[in-house]
mmCIF file of C-alpha atoms in Angstrom:
data_model
loop_
_atom_site.group_PDB
_atom_site.id
_atom_site.type_symbol
_atom_site.label_atom_id
_atom_site.label_comp_id
_atom_site.label_asym_id
_atom_site.label_seq_id
_atom_site.Cartn_x
_atom_site.Cartn_y
_atom_site.Cartn_z
ATOM 1 C CA MET A 1 -36.932 -2.400 4.868
ATOM 2 C CA THR A 2 -34.539 -3.529 2.139
ATOM 3 C CA GLY A 3 -33.726 -2.424 -1.374
ATOM 4 C CA PRO A 4 -32.142 0.633 -2.876
ATOM 5 C CA ALA A 5 -33.802 3.079 -0.446
ATOM 6 C CA ALA A 6 -32.585 1.170 2.630
ATOM 7 C CA ARG A 7 -29.132 0.758 1.128
ATOM 8 C CA ALA A 8 -28.968 4.515 0.590
ATOM 9 C CA ASP A 9 -29.999 5.079 4.217
ATOM 10 C CA VAL A 10 -27.150 2.858 5.467
ATOM 11 C CA GLU A 11 -24.657 4.503 3.140
ATOM 12 C CA GLN A 12 -25.585 7.819 4.631
ATOM 13 C CA ALA A 13 -25.561 6.490 8.161
ATOM 14 C CA ALA A 14 -22.441 4.330 8.077
ATOM 15 C CA PRO A 15 -19.928 7.171 7.709
ATOM 16 C CA GLU A 16 -21.554 8.898 10.663
ATOM 17 C CA ARG A 17 -20.360 6.128 12.922
ATOM 18 C CA PRO A 18 -17.091 6.750 14.742
ATOM 19 C CA GLY A 19 -14.224 6.374 12.309
ATOM 20 C CA HIS A 20 -10.829 4.862 13.037
ATOM 21 C CA ASP A 21 -9.776 8.084 14.673
ATOM 22 C CA GLY A 22 -12.754 7.899 17.017
ATOM 23 C CA ARG A 23 -14.506 10.963 15.609
ATOM 24 C CA PRO A 24 -17.711 11.076 13.615
ATOM 25 C CA ASP A 25 -16.952 11.136 9.936
ATOM 26 C CA ARG A 26 -20.287 12.421 8.601
ATOM 27 C CA ASP A 27 -19.450 11.646 5.029
ATOM 28 C CA GLY A 28 -16.188 13.508 5.353
ATOM 29 C CA ARG A 29 -17.744 16.876 6.063
ATOM 30 C CA ASN A 30 -15.503 17.275 9.059
ATOM 31 C CA GLY A 31 -12.483 17.156 6.723
ATOM 32 C CA LEU A 32 -11.187 19.228 3.850
ATOM 33 C CA PRO A 33 -13.261 19.433 0.676
ATOM 34 C CA LEU A 34 -12.160 16.507 -1.460
ATOM 35 C CA PRO A 35 -11.134 18.562 -4.539
ATOM 36 C CA LEU A 36 -8.935 20.735 -2.299
ATOM 37 C CA ALA A 37 -7.373 17.754 -0.551
ATOM 38 C CA LEU A 38 -6.688 15.953 -3.827
ATOM 39 C CA SER A 39 -5.221 19.085 -5.378
ATOM 40 C CA VAL A 40 -2.836 19.589 -2.441
ATOM 41 C CA LEU A 41 -1.787 15.953 -2.503
ATOM 42 C CA ALA A 42 -1.268 16.015 -6.268
ATOM 43 C CA ALA A 43 0.915 19.113 -5.936
ATOM 44 C CA LEU A 44 2.914 17.414 -3.198
ATOM 45 C CA LEU A 45 3.353 14.372 -5.386
ATOM 46 C CA LEU A 46 4.584 16.431 -8.272
ATOM 47 C CA GLY A 47 7.052 18.266 -6.029
ATOM 48 C CA SER A 48 8.134 14.942 -4.509
ATOM 49 C CA ALA A 49 8.739 13.469 -7.960
ATOM 50 C CA VAL A 50 10.938 16.447 -8.916
ATOM 51 C CA ALA A 51 12.861 16.034 -5.660
ATOM 52 C CA GLY A 52 13.290 12.346 -6.343
ATOM 53 C CA LEU A 53 14.717 13.075 -9.781
ATOM 54 C CA ALA A 54 17.028 15.790 -8.479
ATOM 55 C CA ILE A 55 18.381 14.389 -5.207
ATOM 56 C CA GLY A 56 21.025 11.676 -5.105
ATOM 57 C CA SER A 57 24.748 11.036 -5.254
ATOM 58 C CA VAL A 58 24.764 13.313 -8.307
ATOM 59 C CA HIS A 59 22.700 16.425 -7.682
ATOM 60 C CA VAL A 60 20.722 17.667 -10.621
ATOM 61 C CA PRO A 61 19.213 21.189 -10.277
ATOM 62 C CA PRO A 62 15.381 21.219 -10.397
ATOM 63 C CA GLY A 63 15.431 23.528 -13.395
ATOM 64 C CA GLN A 64 17.461 20.984 -15.375
ATOM 65 C CA VAL A 65 15.161 18.188 -14.165
ATOM 66 C CA TRP A 66 12.169 20.078 -15.625
ATOM 67 C CA GLY A 67 14.113 20.685 -18.841
ATOM 68 C CA ILE A 68 15.173 17.084 -19.236
ATOM 69 C CA VAL A 69 11.661 15.707 -18.558
ATOM 70 C CA THR A 70 9.829 18.191 -20.778
ATOM 71 C CA ARG A 71 12.264 17.663 -23.625
ATOM 72 C CA ALA A 72 11.857 13.929 -23.333
ATOM 73 C CA LEU A 73 8.085 14.441 -23.521
ATOM 74 C CA GLY A 74 8.463 16.300 -26.845
ATOM 75 C CA ALA A 75 9.124 19.903 -25.898
ATOM 76 C CA GLY A 76 11.569 20.569 -28.729
ATOM 77 C CA TRP A 77 11.876 24.269 -27.894
ATOM 78 C CA VAL A 78 13.777 23.500 -24.647
ATOM 79 C CA GLU A 79 17.483 24.056 -25.188
ATOM 80 C CA PRO A 80 19.597 21.495 -23.346
ATOM 81 C CA ASP A 81 22.042 23.013 -20.852
ATOM 82 C CA TRP A 82 22.925 19.730 -19.158
ATOM 83 C CA SER A 83 25.316 16.909 -19.843
ATOM 84 C CA ARG A 84 24.386 13.633 -21.434
ATOM 85 C CA ALA A 85 25.329 11.862 -18.181
ATOM 86 C CA ARG A 86 22.807 13.881 -16.182
ATOM 87 C CA GLU A 87 20.096 13.167 -18.730
ATOM 88 C CA THR A 88 20.786 9.454 -18.458
ATOM 89 C CA ILE A 89 20.697 9.595 -14.643
ATOM 90 C CA VAL A 90 17.313 11.384 -14.618
ATOM 91 C CA LEU A 91 15.555 9.456 -17.363
ATOM 92 C CA ASP A 92 16.998 5.958 -17.136
ATOM 93 C CA VAL A 93 17.981 5.582 -13.470
ATOM 94 C CA ARG A 94 15.842 7.844 -11.270
ATOM 95 C CA ALA A 95 12.617 8.287 -13.263
ATOM 96 C CA PRO A 96 11.629 4.567 -13.246
ATOM 97 C CA ARG A 97 12.530 4.396 -9.567
ATOM 98 C CA VAL A 98 10.409 7.409 -8.637
ATOM 99 C CA LEU A 99 7.473 6.083 -10.651
ATOM 100 C CA LEU A 100 7.755 2.657 -8.997
ATOM 101 C CA GLY A 101 7.881 4.337 -5.622
ATOM 102 C CA ALA A 102 4.709 6.299 -6.389
ATOM 103 C CA VAL A 103 2.912 3.219 -7.771
ATOM 104 C CA ALA A 104 3.941 0.993 -4.869
ATOM 105 C CA GLY A 105 3.113 3.572 -2.247
ATOM 106 C CA ALA A 106 -0.295 4.228 -3.763
ATOM 107 C CA GLY A 107 -1.053 0.563 -4.139
ATOM 108 C CA LEU A 108 -0.002 -0.413 -0.599
ATOM 109 C CA ALA A 109 -2.010 2.483 0.848
ATOM 110 C CA VAL A 110 -5.256 1.552 -0.927
ATOM 111 C CA VAL A 111 -4.763 -2.114 -0.055
ATOM 112 C CA GLY A 112 -4.400 -1.189 3.580
ATOM 113 C CA THR A 113 -7.468 1.059 3.438
ATOM 114 C CA ALA A 114 -9.576 -1.719 1.939
ATOM 115 C CA LEU A 115 -8.297 -4.375 4.398
ATOM 116 C CA GLN A 116 -9.148 -2.194 7.375
ATOM 117 C CA ALA A 117 -12.716 -1.899 6.083
ATOM 118 C CA LEU A 118 -13.116 -5.538 5.048
ATOM 119 C CA ILE A 119 -11.927 -6.925 8.363
ATOM 120 C CA ARG A 120 -13.178 -3.891 10.384
ATOM 121 C CA ASN A 121 -9.829 -3.654 12.118
ATOM 122 C CA PRO A 122 -7.764 -0.467 12.255
ATOM 123 C CA LEU A 123 -4.544 -2.502 12.536
ATOM 124 C CA ALA A 124 -5.035 -4.406 9.307
ATOM 125 C CA GLU A 125 -2.202 -3.979 6.794
ATOM 126 C CA PRO A 126 -0.558 -6.308 4.220
ATOM 127 C CA TYR A 127 2.728 -6.501 6.101
ATOM 128 C CA LEU A 128 1.246 -7.083 9.546
ATOM 129 C CA LEU A 129 -1.243 -9.657 8.355
ATOM 130 C CA GLY A 130 1.425 -11.811 6.672
ATOM 131 C CA VAL A 131 0.228 -11.037 3.159
ATOM 132 C CA SER A 132 3.597 -9.548 2.175
ATOM 133 C CA SER A 133 5.366 -12.523 3.716
ATOM 134 C CA GLY A 134 3.255 -14.921 1.648
ATOM 135 C CA ALA A 135 3.979 -12.926 -1.503
ATOM 136 C CA SER A 136 7.681 -12.914 -0.697
ATOM 137 C CA LEU A 137 7.747 -16.653 -0.170
ATOM 138 C CA GLY A 138 5.973 -17.243 -3.471
ATOM 139 C CA ALA A 139 8.352 -14.964 -5.342
ATOM 140 C CA VAL A 140 11.482 -16.395 -3.721
ATOM 141 C CA THR A 141 10.370 -19.929 -4.470
ATOM 142 C CA VAL A 142 10.168 -19.039 -8.156
ATOM 143 C CA ILE A 143 13.602 -17.391 -8.079
ATOM 144 C CA VAL A 144 15.333 -20.221 -6.152
ATOM 145 C CA PHE A 145 13.866 -23.086 -8.220
ATOM 146 C CA GLY A 146 13.952 -21.194 -11.528
ATOM 147 C CA VAL A 147 10.231 -21.709 -12.281
ATOM 148 C CA THR A 148 9.201 -20.064 -15.544
ATOM 149 C CA LEU A 149 5.737 -21.596 -16.063
ATOM 150 C CA PHE A 150 4.170 -18.233 -16.855
ATOM 151 C CA GLY A 151 7.196 -16.703 -18.509
ATOM 152 C CA PRO A 152 8.058 -13.148 -17.380
ATOM 153 C CA ALA A 153 4.896 -13.081 -15.232
ATOM 154 C CA SER A 154 5.944 -16.136 -13.185
ATOM 155 C CA LEU A 155 7.314 -14.036 -10.329
ATOM 156 C CA SER A 156 4.133 -11.969 -10.013
ATOM 157 C CA ALA A 157 1.927 -15.025 -10.352
ATOM 158 C CA ALA A 158 3.754 -16.848 -7.571
ATOM 159 C CA ALA A 159 3.688 -13.735 -5.357
ATOM 160 C CA PHE A 160 -0.089 -13.420 -5.919
ATOM 161 C CA ALA A 161 -0.662 -17.053 -4.957
ATOM 162 C CA GLY A 162 1.447 -16.693 -1.846
ATOM 163 C CA ALA A 163 -0.316 -13.471 -0.811
ATOM 164 C CA LEU A 164 -3.779 -14.948 -1.280
ATOM 165 C CA GLY A 165 -2.894 -18.110 0.572
ATOM 166 C CA ALA A 166 -1.438 -16.173 3.507
ATOM 167 C CA LEU A 167 -4.447 -13.841 3.735
ATOM 168 C CA LEU A 168 -6.930 -16.710 3.732
ATOM 169 C CA LEU A 169 -4.914 -18.563 6.323
ATOM 170 C CA VAL A 170 -4.740 -15.564 8.660
ATOM 171 C CA TYR A 171 -8.437 -14.855 8.213
ATOM 172 C CA ALA A 172 -9.457 -18.459 8.891
ATOM 173 C CA SER A 173 -7.151 -18.713 11.937
ATOM 174 C CA ALA A 174 -8.502 -15.503 13.499
ATOM 175 C CA ARG A 175 -12.173 -16.230 12.900
ATOM 176 C CA THR A 176 -13.760 -18.025 15.871
ATOM 177 C CA GLY A 177 -17.474 -18.399 16.347
ATOM 178 C CA GLY A 178 -18.174 -16.202 13.367
ATOM 179 C CA ARG A 179 -16.291 -13.255 14.892
ATOM 180 C CA ILE A 180 -12.826 -11.725 14.507
ATOM 181 C CA THR A 181 -11.175 -9.686 17.221
ATOM 182 C CA SER A 182 -8.267 -7.304 16.716
ATOM 183 C CA GLY A 183 -6.067 -9.300 19.063
ATOM 184 C CA ARG A 184 -6.645 -12.623 17.303
ATOM 185 C CA LEU A 185 -6.136 -11.078 13.920
ATOM 186 C CA VAL A 186 -2.844 -9.477 14.752
ATOM 187 C CA LEU A 187 -1.586 -12.593 16.549
ATOM 188 C CA SER A 188 -2.621 -14.806 13.619
ATOM 189 C CA GLY A 189 -0.856 -12.454 11.208
ATOM 190 C CA VAL A 190 2.300 -12.435 13.273
ATOM 191 C CA ALA A 191 2.265 -16.243 13.592
ATOM 192 C CA VAL A 192 1.687 -16.856 9.880
ATOM 193 C CA ALA A 193 4.279 -14.247 8.899
ATOM 194 C CA SER A 194 6.838 -15.895 11.245
ATOM 195 C CA VAL A 195 6.250 -19.351 9.750
ATOM 196 C CA LEU A 196 6.422 -18.074 6.176
ATOM 197 C CA THR A 197 9.557 -16.049 6.896
ATOM 198 C CA ALA A 198 11.207 -19.126 8.464
ATOM 199 C CA VAL A 199 10.419 -21.146 5.361
ATOM 200 C CA LEU A 200 11.805 -18.365 3.194
ATOM 201 C CA ASP A 201 15.017 -18.200 5.228
ATOM 202 C CA LEU A 202 15.340 -21.981 4.937
ATOM 203 C CA LEU A 203 15.083 -21.764 1.135
ATOM 204 C CA LEU A 204 17.807 -19.086 1.073
ATOM 205 C CA LEU A 205 20.112 -21.096 3.357
ATOM 206 C CA THR A 206 19.775 -24.350 1.411
ATOM 207 C CA THR A 207 20.137 -22.929 -2.100
ATOM 208 C CA ASP A 208 23.529 -23.582 -3.692
ATOM 209 C CA ARG A 209 23.486 -20.285 -5.606
ATOM 210 C CA GLY A 210 25.176 -18.001 -3.083
ATOM 211 C CA ASN A 211 25.224 -14.814 -5.145
ATOM 212 C CA GLU A 212 21.569 -15.175 -5.957
ATOM 213 C CA ALA A 213 20.704 -15.881 -2.348
ATOM 214 C CA ARG A 214 22.408 -12.645 -1.265
ATOM 215 C CA ALA A 215 20.512 -10.653 -3.918
ATOM 216 C CA VAL A 216 17.216 -12.193 -2.832
ATOM 217 C CA LEU A 217 17.984 -11.474 0.816
ATOM 218 C CA ALA A 218 18.538 -7.799 -0.022
ATOM 219 C CA TRP A 219 15.292 -7.832 -2.006
ATOM 220 C CA THR A 220 13.354 -9.124 1.016
ATOM 221 C CA LEU A 221 14.249 -5.897 2.855
ATOM 222 C CA GLY A 222 12.316 -3.886 0.264
ATOM 223 C CA GLY A 223 13.806 -1.495 -2.276
ATOM 224 C CA LEU A 224 13.153 0.343 -5.504
ATOM 225 C CA GLY A 225 16.583 -0.014 -7.087
ATOM 226 C CA GLY A 226 17.111 -1.974 -10.278
ATOM 227 C CA VAL A 227 13.755 -1.151 -11.835
ATOM 228 C CA THR A 228 13.613 -0.390 -15.536
ATOM 229 C CA TRP A 229 11.001 1.043 -17.859
ATOM 230 C CA ASP A 230 10.277 -2.450 -19.202
ATOM 231 C CA THR A 231 9.166 -3.707 -15.768
ATOM 232 C CA LEU A 232 6.986 -0.774 -14.736
ATOM 233 C CA TRP A 233 3.879 -1.624 -16.719
ATOM 234 C CA LEU A 234 2.754 -4.573 -14.571
ATOM 235 C CA PRO A 235 2.774 -2.712 -11.181
ATOM 236 C CA GLY A 236 1.088 0.220 -12.914
ATOM 237 C CA ALA A 237 -1.614 -1.989 -14.374
ATOM 238 C CA ALA A 238 -2.202 -3.643 -10.982
ATOM 239 C CA LEU A 239 -2.579 -0.234 -9.361
ATOM 240 C CA VAL A 240 -5.052 1.026 -11.928
ATOM 241 C CA LEU A 241 -7.130 -2.190 -11.668
ATOM 242 C CA GLY A 242 -7.095 -2.137 -7.868
ATOM 243 C CA VAL A 243 -8.072 1.531 -7.487
ATOM 244 C CA ALA A 244 -10.774 1.276 -10.189
ATOM 245 C CA VAL A 245 -12.431 -1.761 -8.661
ATOM 246 C CA LEU A 246 -12.210 -0.418 -5.108
ATOM 247 C CA MET A 247 -13.732 2.917 -6.122
ATOM 248 C CA VAL A 248 -16.619 1.026 -7.750
ATOM 249 C CA GLN A 249 -17.049 -0.964 -4.522
ATOM 250 C CA SER A 250 -16.545 1.988 -2.155
ATOM 251 C CA ARG A 251 -20.250 2.025 -1.181
ATOM 252 C CA ASN A 252 -20.019 -1.613 -0.178
ATOM 253 C CA LEU A 253 -16.937 -0.857 1.888
ATOM 254 C CA ASN A 254 -18.955 1.897 3.585
ATOM 255 C CA LEU A 255 -21.724 -0.631 4.321
ATOM 256 C CA LEU A 256 -19.269 -2.820 6.227
ATOM 257 C CA LEU A 257 -18.600 0.107 8.573
ATOM 258 C CA ALA A 258 -22.141 -0.437 9.872
ATOM 259 C CA GLY A 259 -21.358 -4.083 10.709
ATOM 260 C CA GLU A 260 -21.789 -7.406 8.941
ATOM 261 C CA GLU A 261 -25.425 -7.859 10.028
ATOM 262 C CA ALA A 262 -26.477 -4.412 8.850
ATOM 263 C CA ALA A 263 -24.616 -4.883 5.545
ATOM 264 C CA THR A 264 -26.288 -8.252 5.022
ATOM 265 C CA THR A 265 -29.705 -6.747 5.795
ATOM 266 C CA MET A 266 -29.076 -4.185 3.092
ATOM 267 C CA GLY A 267 -28.527 -6.913 0.507
ATOM 268 C CA LEU A 268 -24.721 -7.281 0.565
ATOM 269 C CA ASP A 269 -23.419 -10.842 0.412
ATOM 270 C CA VAL A 270 -20.586 -10.196 2.843
ATOM 271 C CA ALA A 271 -18.815 -13.563 2.431
ATOM 272 C CA ARG A 272 -18.788 -13.397 -1.346
ATOM 273 C CA PHE A 273 -17.837 -9.711 -1.354
ATOM 274 C CA ARG A 274 -14.922 -10.392 1.005
ATOM 275 C CA ALA A 275 -13.753 -13.328 -1.111
ATOM 276 C CA ARG A 276 -13.696 -11.222 -4.276
ATOM 277 C CA MET A 277 -11.893 -8.383 -2.511
ATOM 278 C CA PHE A 278 -9.352 -10.760 -0.983
ATOM 279 C CA VAL A 279 -8.453 -12.036 -4.443
ATOM 280 C CA LEU A 280 -8.110 -8.469 -5.769
ATOM 281 C CA LEU A 281 -6.031 -7.220 -2.808
ATOM 282 C CA SER A 282 -3.799 -10.277 -2.985
ATOM 283 C CA LEU A 283 -3.241 -9.703 -6.706
ATOM 284 C CA VAL A 284 -2.253 -6.089 -6.144
ATOM 285 C CA THR A 285 -0.030 -6.917 -3.191
ATOM 286 C CA GLY A 286 1.621 -9.795 -4.987
ATOM 287 C CA VAL A 287 2.480 -7.749 -8.038
ATOM 288 C CA LEU A 288 3.900 -4.932 -5.924
ATOM 289 C CA VAL A 289 5.946 -7.255 -3.737
ATOM 290 C CA ALA A 290 7.322 -8.950 -6.841
ATOM 291 C CA ALA A 291 8.404 -5.549 -8.158
ATOM 292 C CA CYS A 292 9.980 -4.009 -5.051
ATOM 293 C CA GLY A 293 10.008 -6.551 -2.256
ATOM 294 C CA PRO A 294 7.949 -6.412 0.961
ATOM 295 C CA ILE A 295 7.644 -2.817 2.162
ATOM 296 C CA GLY A 296 5.788 -2.605 5.412
ATOM 297 C CA PHE A 297 3.513 -0.186 7.276
ATOM 298 C CA VAL A 298 2.619 2.074 4.345
ATOM 299 C CA GLY A 299 -0.844 0.533 4.339
ATOM 300 C CA LEU A 300 -1.146 1.081 8.082
ATOM 301 C CA MET A 301 -0.006 4.694 8.457
ATOM 302 C CA VAL A 302 -1.325 6.405 5.336
ATOM 303 C CA PRO A 303 -5.056 5.465 5.655
ATOM 304 C CA HIS A 304 -5.212 6.716 9.284
ATOM 305 C CA ILE A 305 -3.567 9.990 8.383
ATOM 306 C CA VAL A 306 -5.757 10.488 5.354
ATOM 307 C CA ARG A 307 -8.959 9.885 7.359
ATOM 308 C CA LEU A 308 -8.036 12.757 9.633
ATOM 309 C CA VAL A 309 -7.951 15.018 6.535
ATOM 310 C CA VAL A 310 -10.882 13.878 4.410
ATOM 311 C CA GLY A 311 -13.108 11.841 6.740
ATOM 312 C CA GLY A 312 -14.075 8.169 6.634
ATOM 313 C CA ASP A 313 -16.136 7.779 3.455
ATOM 314 C CA HIS A 314 -14.217 5.403 1.198
ATOM 315 C CA ARG A 315 -15.229 7.399 -1.885
ATOM 316 C CA ARG A 316 -12.986 10.114 -0.394
ATOM 317 C CA VAL A 317 -10.410 8.036 1.448
ATOM 318 C CA LEU A 318 -9.336 5.765 -1.450
ATOM 319 C CA PRO A 319 -8.133 8.440 -3.908
ATOM 320 C CA ALA A 320 -6.584 10.504 -1.135
ATOM 321 C CA ALA A 321 -4.821 7.410 0.260
ATOM 322 C CA ALA A 322 -3.418 6.613 -3.188
ATOM 323 C CA LEU A 323 -1.883 10.059 -3.554
ATOM 324 C CA GLY A 324 -0.713 10.154 0.059
ATOM 325 C CA GLY A 325 0.916 6.742 -0.184
ATOM 326 C CA ALA A 326 2.718 7.738 -3.350
ATOM 327 C CA VAL A 327 4.087 10.891 -1.682
ATOM 328 C CA PHE A 328 5.181 9.015 1.395
ATOM 329 C CA LEU A 329 7.103 6.232 -0.384
ATOM 330 C CA VAL A 330 8.774 8.623 -2.822
ATOM 331 C CA TRP A 331 10.184 10.564 0.130
ATOM 332 C CA ALA A 332 11.076 7.360 1.977
ATOM 333 C CA ASP A 333 13.129 6.316 -1.045
ATOM 334 C CA ILE A 334 14.812 9.705 -1.180
ATOM 335 C CA ALA A 335 15.768 9.341 2.480
ATOM 336 C CA ALA A 336 17.027 5.780 1.817
ATOM 337 C CA ARG A 337 19.381 7.114 -0.826
ATOM 338 C CA VAL A 338 20.789 10.108 1.122
ATOM 339 C CA VAL A 339 20.739 9.270 4.842
ATOM 340 C CA ALA A 340 23.796 7.019 4.712
ATOM 341 C CA ALA A 341 25.209 8.029 1.297
ATOM 342 C CA PRO A 342 27.035 6.601 -0.549
ATOM 343 C CA MET A 343 25.523 3.476 1.004
ATOM 344 C CA GLU A 344 21.852 2.971 0.288
ATOM 345 C CA ILE A 345 19.475 1.810 3.042
ATOM 346 C CA PRO A 346 16.639 -0.533 1.999
ATOM 347 C CA VAL A 347 13.469 1.545 1.915
ATOM 348 C CA GLY A 348 11.637 -1.183 3.782
ATOM 349 C CA VAL A 349 13.921 -0.567 6.760
ATOM 350 C CA LEU A 350 12.958 3.090 6.877
ATOM 351 C CA THR A 351 9.233 2.445 6.591
ATOM 352 C CA ALA A 352 9.515 -0.056 9.404
ATOM 353 C CA LEU A 353 11.316 2.532 11.585
ATOM 354 C CA CYS A 354 8.390 4.876 11.012
ATOM 355 C CA GLY A 355 5.629 2.280 11.146
ATOM 356 C CA GLY A 356 6.715 0.406 14.270
ATOM 357 C CA PRO A 357 6.216 3.349 16.629
ATOM 358 C CA PHE A 358 2.987 4.256 14.794
ATOM 359 C CA PHE A 359 1.677 0.708 15.313
ATOM 360 C CA LEU A 360 2.515 0.835 19.039
ATOM 361 C CA TRP A 361 0.733 4.206 19.304
ATOM 362 C CA LEU A 362 -2.367 2.733 17.669
ATOM 363 C CA MET A 363 -2.295 -0.209 20.033
ATOM 364 C CA ARG A 364 -2.041 2.035 23.110
ATOM 365 C CA ARG A 365 -4.769 4.364 21.800
ATOM 366 C CA ASP A 366 -7.179 1.480 21.208
ATOM 367 C CA ALA A 367 -6.368 0.016 24.646
ATOM 368 C CA ARG A 368 -7.095 3.351 26.328
ATOM 369 C CA ARG A 369 -10.419 3.689 24.454
ATOM 370 C CA SER A 370 -11.392 0.128 25.388
ATOM 371 C CA ALA A 371 -10.612 0.871 29.025
ATOM 372 C CA ASP A 372 -12.636 4.118 28.854
ATOM 373 C CA ARG A 373 -15.666 2.273 27.400
ATOM 374 C CA GLY A 374 -15.335 -0.414 30.022
ATOM 375 C CA GLY A 375 -15.286 2.149 32.820
ATOM 376 C CA SER A 376 -18.224 4.158 31.547
#
């Protein structure tokens, strides 16, 4: 049986399959109600944003943060009891940085969520699959050679092309006999990322612009510093586009949980759907990498944590992952600013310190489950 009725049956059945945490999802009914979960995450994001505006080398009391922000938004009745310097720090230095952290965290989290469904691999993530490395190579190539073919958008365009090329290369390398295994996918991602990183390092070593090479090297570690209001619109637009399209396609992502054959039986052109999604995810990743450098493991950790809270239905996971990723990266940036103050640690280093052990735990968990299934 095919058609709308059959598709509805699979959409109901697919989330009942074991999720990435090994438990039945049942359309998220084993998790918190979605409105409650989103409300809690939104409140956490608001509190995190206030903390991001207040905490730093110059501490600004939260009350003054609220006053500065509300007055900037047009609340003329708020009487300023802060210095001009503090207002500049909050509005011109920290606010763009906090917003970029929220946008990048949300974008990387939803990209990771979608990749894990498209490839049906719980270890899929832009950084691990070499997508971020491809985007970095594209962006650095533009910087080193001074390419301005697309004007101000040249950096993002090159990062998008690099991300898409790396993702297609990893996918093609890992696919054998029409199937992809977790081991081959991860190994292909590591191999492609290593090659692309080597090419990137070679570009940096051979460029004759030493100061620029040092700045680019620092950028490749991932960071939110240096962002301005003028550069925020493009990452924000990429996030809105990515989340909107993925939410529309959430039912198709659910279909893939039932397997490629079942999804095809229900009328989904899996190859064409994957191709369209790869282009979209590469676009979002490329724009985010161009804005803040490669920041790894956000797209690995956040989706798994969110599924434990709201279940496995992508209509629930995607918005929750966006908010959760935003909260996580805002706090990671706060830690990057204060852990070794006055020196600032690249935020990509901190996310790797968190994500590396999480990745190893996932690998051991999956190995144990495979052994249990083999012995039963």
